[in-house]
Amino acid sequence: MQTAAEPSAVAARVRRVAESATLAIDARAKALKAAGEDVVGFGAGEPDFPTPAHIVAAAQRACADPANHRYSPTAGLPALRAAIARKTARDSGLEVSPDEVLVANGGKHALYTVFQALLDPGDEVLLPAPYWVSYPEQIALAGGRAVAVPTDVGSGFRVSVEQLDAARTPRTKALLFVSPSNPTGAVYPPDVVAAIGRWAEDTGLWVITDEIYEHLVYGDARFVSMPAVVEGLRDRCIVVNGVAKTYAMTGWRVGWSIAPVPFTRAMTRLQSHATSNVGNVAQAAALAAVEGPLNDVATMRATYDRRRRVAHERLDAIEGVVCPLPEGAFYAFPSVEGVLGRDVGGRRVTTAAQLCEALLDCAKVALVPGEGFGAPGYVRLSYALSDEDLVKGLERIAAALA
Ligand code: GLU
């Protein structure tokens, strides 16, 4: 967001970029905590678990190896690219070659590079809304145009093929697909993933599928990877993933894209001028993660499963709040329409942004307003925080909105 103090020398395309709403609220909550305030942070989605010990140990060993003190290939350590290919076959049944894998500084960086390599000025990307805050900004920075396709609580936050088709124009180049979804927690059933994939195949669109929450599905929900169920889409599909959410490794910054080889080569050329290689120690940690077992994520998943029910029950019980039970990821995304117009903490709130401001000031809870996700009238809460903080924060919200 442009501020009065921003120098006019800043390039127009950067002046137009909004600050990441998730990181902004996270930074604010962490700063208040550091200043001694008892703030409960529902802001940025990041696991409250430490990175598993065997992964940390691998990083410690890598630190001591002088080979890791030097540049390494831009596209990623060969052993890691091969391990990501094996992990992809193991977890989603998608057979890929290591040459299709490009290691990046987190899933967010992988997405940035994908949009830069895919979009020409004016190319449109269909973006089911609510969407994660960084997608439209990254699309715009690549010269593209994000075309939001709206969903709501009533549709389970899922777009239909009919909606997508109605939003398609001759300029549409790609669909951004994410399931389990950040910010809504929705998971598309396998038959709907297949139907959307077949539609994209028939219409000749590219699909970018963000699979960062693949292991965080609950109850009857099931994750399927679109190119694994729609073989014909393989030549025009880019999978984005990373270690952050599965292995509690948000701060290590290792993600990747998987794309057809010529496309991965193009992205590697771009990355060779932008970042060179991802830190070798972090790559060694990621290698230990993806080669290792999935038992830690099973424990985390069971914990999030418990917490999502608590978040759903307590939020949905608040008059004016409608909170569906999330099916995946670790976000609750309630509608707060029914609360707007009330006084909260002594001030009238008419937007989700004002509500979040008021709740931070009067109840010391940090939530992300829906506006940044293309969903005014909603708020996002990450429930990847301790059980104790979760209940404390939800009690505070209920009291403030009573
Ligand atoms: N993906 C997380 C979130 O949405 C991390 C913060 C960010 O990068 O936006 O909260």
Coordinates of C-alpha atoms and ligand atoms in Angstrom, one line a residue:
M1 CA 0.0 0.0 0.0
Q2 CA 1.5 3.4 -0.9
T3 CA 2.1 5.7 2.0
A4 CA 2.5 9.5 2.0
A5 CA 6.1 9.0 2.9
E6 CA 6.9 6.7 0.0
P7 CA 9.4 8.4 -2.4
S8 CA 8.1 8.9 -5.9
A9 CA 11.4 7.4 -7.1
V10 CA 10.0 4.0 -6.3
A11 CA 8.9 2.2 -9.5
A12 CA 5.2 2.3 -10.2
R13 CA 4.8 -1.5 -10.2
V14 CA 6.3 -1.7 -6.7
R15 CA 4.2 1.3 -5.5
R16 CA 1.2 -0.7 -6.4
V17 CA 2.2 -3.7 -4.4
A18 CA 0.3 -4.1 -1.1
E19 CA 2.2 -5.3 1.9
S20 CA 1.6 -8.9 2.8
A21 CA -1.3 -8.8 5.2
T22 CA -0.4 -12.1 6.8
L23 CA 3.2 -11.1 7.5
A24 CA 2.2 -7.6 8.6
I25 CA -0.1 -8.9 11.3
D26 CA 2.4 -11.5 12.3
A27 CA 5.1 -8.8 12.7
R28 CA 2.8 -6.6 14.7
A29 CA 1.8 -9.4 17.0
K30 CA 5.4 -10.5 17.5
A31 CA 6.5 -6.9 18.2
L32 CA 3.7 -6.5 20.8
K33 CA 4.7 -9.8 22.4
A34 CA 8.4 -8.7 22.5
A35 CA 7.3 -5.5 24.2
G36 CA 5.7 -7.7 27.0
E37 CA 2.1 -7.6 25.8
D38 CA 0.1 -10.8 26.3
V39 CA -1.0 -11.1 22.6
V40 CA -2.4 -14.3 21.1
G41 CA -1.3 -14.5 17.5
F42 CA -3.8 -16.1 15.1
G43 CA -2.0 -14.3 12.2
A44 CA 0.6 -16.0 10.0
G45 CA 0.1 -19.7 9.5
E46 CA 3.1 -21.4 10.9
P47 CA 3.3 -24.6 12.9
D48 CA 4.0 -24.1 16.6
F49 CA 6.1 -27.3 16.6
P50 CA 9.9 -27.3 16.4
T51 CA 11.5 -28.8 13.3
P52 CA 12.0 -32.6 14.0
A53 CA 15.3 -33.4 15.6
H54 CA 16.7 -35.6 12.8
I55 CA 16.2 -32.7 10.3
V56 CA 18.0 -30.2 12.6
A57 CA 20.8 -32.7 13.1
A58 CA 21.3 -33.1 9.3
A59 CA 21.6 -29.3 9.1
Q60 CA 24.2 -29.2 11.9
R61 CA 26.3 -31.8 10.0
A62 CA 25.9 -29.9 6.8
C63 CA 27.2 -26.7 8.5
A64 CA 30.5 -28.4 9.3
D65 CA 31.0 -29.6 5.7
P66 CA 33.1 -27.1 3.7
A67 CA 31.4 -28.2 0.5
N68 CA 28.3 -26.4 1.8
H69 CA 30.2 -23.2 2.2
R70 CA 30.4 -22.7 -1.5
Y71 CA 27.9 -22.0 -4.4
S72 CA 26.0 -25.0 -5.6
P73 CA 23.8 -25.5 -8.7
T74 CA 21.1 -22.8 -9.1
A75 CA 18.3 -25.5 -9.6
G76 CA 19.1 -27.2 -6.3
L77 CA 21.4 -29.8 -4.9
P78 CA 21.1 -32.9 -7.2
A79 CA 20.4 -35.2 -4.2
L80 CA 17.6 -32.9 -3.1
R81 CA 16.0 -32.7 -6.6
A82 CA 16.1 -36.5 -6.9
A83 CA 14.6 -36.9 -3.4
I84 CA 11.8 -34.4 -4.2
A85 CA 11.0 -36.4 -7.3
R86 CA 10.8 -39.6 -5.2
K87 CA 8.8 -37.9 -2.5
T88 CA 6.3 -36.6 -5.1
A89 CA 5.8 -40.2 -6.4
R90 CA 5.4 -41.5 -2.8
D91 CA 3.0 -38.8 -1.6
S92 CA 0.8 -38.0 -4.6
G93 CA 1.5 -40.8 -7.1
L94 CA 2.9 -38.4 -9.6
E95 CA 6.0 -39.7 -11.4
V96 CA 8.4 -36.8 -12.2
S97 CA 12.1 -36.6 -13.1
P98 CA 14.6 -34.6 -11.1
D99 CA 15.1 -32.4 -14.1
E100 CA 11.6 -31.0 -13.7
V101 CA 12.3 -29.9 -10.1
L102 CA 13.6 -26.4 -9.3
V103 CA 14.4 -25.7 -5.6
A104 CA 13.5 -22.2 -4.4
N105 CA 13.6 -20.1 -1.3
G106 CA 10.2 -21.3 -0.1
G107 CA 7.0 -22.0 -1.9
K108 CA 6.3 -18.3 -2.1
H109 CA 9.5 -17.7 -4.1
A110 CA 8.7 -20.7 -6.3
L111 CA 5.4 -19.1 -7.1
Y112 CA 7.0 -15.8 -7.8
T113 CA 9.3 -17.4 -10.3
V114 CA 6.5 -19.4 -11.9
F115 CA 4.4 -16.2 -12.6
Q116 CA 7.5 -14.4 -13.9
A117 CA 8.2 -17.2 -16.4
L118 CA 4.6 -17.9 -17.4
L119 CA 2.9 -14.5 -17.9
D120 CA 3.2 -11.9 -20.6
P121 CA 1.7 -8.5 -20.1
G122 CA -2.1 -8.7 -19.9
D123 CA -2.3 -12.5 -19.4
E124 CA -5.1 -13.4 -17.1
V125 CA -4.9 -15.9 -14.3
L126 CA -8.2 -17.3 -12.8
L127 CA -7.9 -17.0 -9.1
P128 CA -10.6 -18.6 -6.9
A129 CA -11.4 -16.2 -4.1
P130 CA -10.9 -16.1 -1.1
Y131 CA -7.2 -16.4 -2.2
W132 CA -3.9 -16.2 -0.4
V133 CA -2.7 -12.6 -0.2
S134 CA 0.5 -13.0 -2.2
Y135 CA -1.0 -14.6 -5.4
P136 CA -2.6 -11.4 -6.9
E137 CA 0.5 -9.3 -6.1
Q138 CA 2.8 -11.8 -7.6
I139 CA 0.6 -12.0 -10.7
A140 CA 0.5 -8.2 -11.1
L141 CA 4.3 -8.0 -10.6
A142 CA 4.7 -10.3 -13.6
G143 CA 2.5 -8.0 -15.7
G144 CA -0.5 -10.4 -15.5
R145 CA -4.0 -9.8 -14.3
A146 CA -5.6 -11.8 -11.5
V147 CA -9.3 -12.6 -12.3
A148 CA -11.0 -13.4 -9.0
V149 CA -13.7 -16.1 -9.2
P150 CA -15.7 -15.7 -6.0
T151 CA -16.8 -18.4 -3.6
D152 CA -18.4 -18.1 -0.1
V153 CA -19.3 -20.0 3.0
G154 CA -22.4 -21.3 1.2
S155 CA -20.5 -23.0 -1.6
G156 CA -18.0 -24.4 0.8
F157 CA -15.4 -22.0 -0.6
R158 CA -15.1 -24.2 -3.8
V159 CA -15.4 -23.0 -7.4
S160 CA -17.3 -25.0 -10.0
V161 CA -16.2 -25.7 -13.6
E162 CA -19.1 -23.6 -14.7
Q163 CA -17.9 -20.6 -12.7
L164 CA -14.4 -21.0 -14.1
D165 CA -15.6 -21.3 -17.6
A166 CA -17.7 -18.1 -17.3
A167 CA -14.7 -16.2 -16.1
R168 CA -12.5 -17.4 -19.0
T169 CA -11.6 -14.9 -21.8
P170 CA -9.3 -15.1 -24.8
R171 CA -6.5 -13.7 -22.5
T172 CA -6.8 -16.4 -19.9
K173 CA -3.6 -18.2 -19.6
A174 CA -3.7 -20.1 -16.3
L175 CA -5.7 -21.3 -13.3
L176 CA -4.3 -21.0 -9.8
F177 CA -5.6 -24.0 -7.9
V178 CA -5.0 -24.6 -4.2
S179 CA -6.4 -27.5 -2.1
P180 CA -6.3 -27.8 0.9
S181 CA -6.8 -24.0 0.7
N182 CA -5.1 -21.2 2.4
P183 CA -7.1 -19.2 3.6
T184 CA -10.4 -21.1 3.8
G185 CA -9.3 -24.6 4.9
A186 CA -11.5 -26.1 2.1
V187 CA -10.5 -29.3 0.4
Y188 CA -11.8 -30.2 -3.1
P189 CA -13.2 -33.8 -3.4
P190 CA -11.1 -35.9 -5.8
D191 CA -13.9 -36.0 -8.5
V192 CA -14.1 -32.2 -8.5
V193 CA -10.3 -31.9 -8.8
A194 CA -10.5 -34.3 -11.8
A195 CA -13.3 -32.3 -13.4
I196 CA -11.5 -29.0 -13.1
G197 CA -8.3 -30.6 -14.4
R198 CA -10.1 -32.1 -17.4
W199 CA -11.7 -28.7 -18.1
A200 CA -8.3 -27.1 -18.0
E201 CA -6.9 -29.7 -20.3
D202 CA -9.8 -29.2 -22.8
T203 CA -9.5 -25.4 -22.7
G204 CA -5.7 -25.4 -23.1
L205 CA -5.1 -23.5 -19.9
W206 CA -2.0 -23.9 -17.7
V207 CA -2.6 -24.9 -14.1
I208 CA -0.5 -23.9 -11.1
T209 CA -1.4 -26.2 -8.3
D210 CA -0.2 -25.1 -4.8
E211 CA 0.2 -28.3 -2.8
I212 CA 1.9 -26.9 0.3
Y213 CA -0.8 -28.3 2.6
E214 CA -1.0 -31.7 1.0
H215 CA -0.5 -33.6 4.3
L216 CA -2.9 -31.5 6.4
V217 CA -6.4 -33.0 5.6
Y218 CA -8.9 -34.1 8.2
G219 CA -11.9 -36.4 8.6
D220 CA -13.1 -37.7 5.2
A221 CA -11.3 -35.1 3.2
R222 CA -8.6 -36.5 0.8
F223 CA -5.8 -34.7 -1.0
V224 CA -5.2 -35.5 -4.7
S225 CA -2.8 -33.9 -7.0
M226 CA -4.4 -32.6 -10.1
P227 CA -1.8 -33.7 -12.6
A228 CA -1.8 -37.2 -11.0
V229 CA -5.5 -37.6 -11.7
V230 CA -5.5 -35.8 -15.1
E231 CA -2.6 -37.3 -17.0
G232 CA -3.3 -35.1 -20.1
L233 CA -2.6 -32.0 -18.1
R234 CA 1.0 -32.9 -17.3
D235 CA 2.5 -30.7 -20.1
R236 CA 0.8 -27.6 -18.8
C237 CA 0.8 -28.1 -15.1
I238 CA 3.2 -26.7 -12.5
V239 CA 3.2 -28.1 -9.0
V240 CA 4.4 -25.9 -6.1
N241 CA 5.3 -27.4 -2.8
G242 CA 7.8 -27.1 0.1
V243 CA 8.9 -28.4 3.5
A244 CA 7.4 -25.5 5.6
K245 CA 4.1 -26.8 6.6
T246 CA 4.7 -30.6 6.5
Y247 CA 7.9 -30.5 8.6
A248 CA 7.4 -27.3 10.7
M249 CA 10.1 -25.6 8.7
T250 CA 8.7 -22.2 7.8
G251 CA 11.9 -20.3 8.7
W252 CA 14.2 -22.6 6.7
R253 CA 12.9 -21.3 3.4
V254 CA 12.9 -24.3 1.1
G255 CA 10.2 -24.9 -1.5
W256 CA 10.1 -26.0 -5.1
S257 CA 8.3 -26.1 -8.4
I258 CA 7.8 -29.1 -10.6
A259 CA 7.2 -28.2 -14.3
P260 CA 7.9 -29.6 -17.8
V261 CA 11.7 -29.6 -18.3
P262 CA 11.9 -26.7 -20.8
F263 CA 9.8 -24.5 -18.4
T264 CA 12.0 -25.5 -15.5
R265 CA 15.1 -24.6 -17.5
A266 CA 13.6 -21.2 -18.2
M267 CA 12.8 -20.6 -14.5
T268 CA 16.3 -21.8 -13.6
R269 CA 17.8 -19.1 -16.0
L270 CA 15.7 -16.5 -14.2
Q271 CA 16.6 -17.7 -10.8
S272 CA 20.3 -17.8 -11.7
H273 CA 20.2 -14.0 -11.9
A274 CA 17.9 -13.5 -8.9
T275 CA 19.0 -15.7 -6.1
S276 CA 21.6 -18.3 -7.2
N277 CA 21.3 -21.4 -5.1
V278 CA 19.2 -21.7 -2.0
G279 CA 21.3 -22.0 1.2
N280 CA 23.0 -25.3 1.2
V281 CA 22.4 -26.0 4.9
A282 CA 18.7 -25.4 4.5
Q283 CA 18.7 -27.7 1.4
A284 CA 20.5 -30.4 3.5
A285 CA 17.8 -30.1 6.1
A286 CA 15.1 -30.3 3.4
L287 CA 16.7 -33.4 2.0
A288 CA 16.6 -35.1 5.5
A289 CA 12.9 -34.0 5.7
V290 CA 11.7 -35.3 2.4
E291 CA 13.7 -38.5 2.6
G292 CA 12.6 -39.2 6.1
P293 CA 9.4 -40.6 7.6
L294 CA 6.0 -38.9 7.8
N295 CA 5.4 -39.8 11.5
D296 CA 6.0 -36.3 12.8
V297 CA 3.4 -34.8 10.4
A298 CA 1.0 -37.5 11.5
T299 CA 1.4 -36.2 15.1
M300 CA 1.0 -32.6 14.0
R301 CA -2.1 -33.5 11.9
A302 CA -3.8 -35.1 14.9
T303 CA -3.1 -32.0 17.0
Y304 CA -4.4 -29.6 14.3
D305 CA -7.5 -31.9 13.8
R306 CA -8.3 -31.4 17.5
R307 CA -7.7 -27.7 17.4
R308 CA -9.8 -27.1 14.3
R309 CA -12.8 -28.6 16.1
V310 CA -12.2 -26.3 19.0
A311 CA -11.9 -23.3 16.8
H312 CA -14.9 -24.2 14.8
E313 CA -17.1 -24.9 17.8
R314 CA -16.2 -21.8 19.7
L315 CA -16.3 -19.3 16.8
D316 CA -19.5 -20.7 15.4
A317 CA -21.1 -20.3 18.8
I318 CA -20.6 -16.5 18.7
E319 CA -23.7 -14.7 17.6
G320 CA -23.1 -13.1 14.2
V321 CA -20.1 -15.4 13.3
V322 CA -20.5 -18.3 10.9
C323 CA -17.5 -20.7 10.9
P324 CA -17.6 -23.9 8.9
L325 CA -15.5 -26.8 10.1
P326 CA -12.2 -26.5 8.2
E327 CA -11.3 -29.7 6.2
G328 CA -7.6 -29.0 5.6
A329 CA -4.6 -26.7 6.2
F330 CA -4.7 -25.0 9.6
Y331 CA -7.0 -22.0 9.1
A332 CA -10.5 -21.2 10.2
F333 CA -12.2 -18.6 7.9
P334 CA -15.3 -17.4 9.5
S335 CA -17.8 -14.9 8.1
V336 CA -18.1 -11.9 10.5
E337 CA -20.8 -10.1 8.5
G338 CA -23.2 -10.5 11.4
V339 CA -20.9 -8.7 13.8
L340 CA -20.2 -5.7 11.6
G341 CA -22.0 -2.6 12.7
R342 CA -21.5 -3.5 16.4
D343 CA -19.4 -1.7 19.0
V344 CA -16.2 -3.7 19.8
G345 CA -13.9 -2.4 22.5
G346 CA -15.8 0.9 22.6
R347 CA -15.7 1.6 18.9
R348 CA -18.0 1.0 16.0
V349 CA -16.6 -1.6 13.5
T350 CA -18.0 -1.7 10.0
T351 CA -15.4 -3.7 8.2
A352 CA -13.4 -6.9 8.9
A353 CA -10.2 -4.7 8.9
Q354 CA -11.7 -2.4 11.6
L355 CA -12.8 -5.5 13.6
C356 CA -9.3 -6.9 13.5
E357 CA -7.8 -3.6 14.7
A358 CA -10.4 -3.4 17.5
L359 CA -9.7 -7.0 18.6
L360 CA -6.0 -6.5 18.6
D361 CA -6.4 -3.3 20.7
C362 CA -9.1 -4.4 23.2
A363 CA -8.7 -8.2 23.3
K364 CA -5.0 -8.6 22.4
V365 CA -5.7 -11.2 19.7
A366 CA -4.2 -10.9 16.2
L367 CA -6.4 -12.0 13.3
V368 CA -5.9 -11.4 9.6
P369 CA -8.8 -9.4 8.0
G370 CA -10.5 -10.9 4.9
E371 CA -9.9 -7.9 2.7
G372 CA -6.4 -9.0 1.8
F373 CA -7.8 -12.4 0.7
G374 CA -10.4 -10.8 -1.5
A375 CA -13.0 -11.6 1.1
P376 CA -14.3 -8.6 2.9
G377 CA -16.7 -9.7 5.7
Y378 CA -14.4 -12.6 6.7
V379 CA -11.4 -13.0 9.0
R380 CA -8.7 -15.7 9.0
L381 CA -7.4 -17.4 12.2
S382 CA -4.5 -19.8 12.1
Y383 CA -5.0 -22.6 14.6
A384 CA -1.4 -23.7 14.5
L385 CA -0.8 -22.3 17.9
S386 CA -0.7 -24.0 21.3
D387 CA -3.9 -25.4 22.7
E388 CA -3.7 -23.1 25.7
D389 CA -3.2 -20.0 23.5
L390 CA -6.0 -21.2 21.2
V391 CA -8.6 -21.4 24.0
K392 CA -7.4 -18.2 25.6
G393 CA -7.6 -16.3 22.3
L394 CA -11.0 -17.7 21.4
E395 CA -12.4 -16.8 24.8
R396 CA -11.1 -13.3 24.4
I397 CA -12.8 -13.0 21.0
A398 CA -16.0 -14.3 22.3
A399 CA -15.9 -11.9 25.3
A400 CA -15.1 -8.9 23.0
L401 CA -18.0 -9.8 20.7
A402 CA -20.5 -10.7 23.4
Ligands
GLU1 N1 1.5 -19.0 4.2 C1 1.4 -18.4 5.5 C2 0.2 -17.6 5.7 O1 -0.6 -17.4 4.8 C3 2.7 -17.7 5.9 C4 2.7 -16.2 5.8 C5 2.8 -15.7 4.4 O2 3.9 -16.0 3.8 O3 1.8 -15.2 3.9 O4 0.0 -17.1 6.8

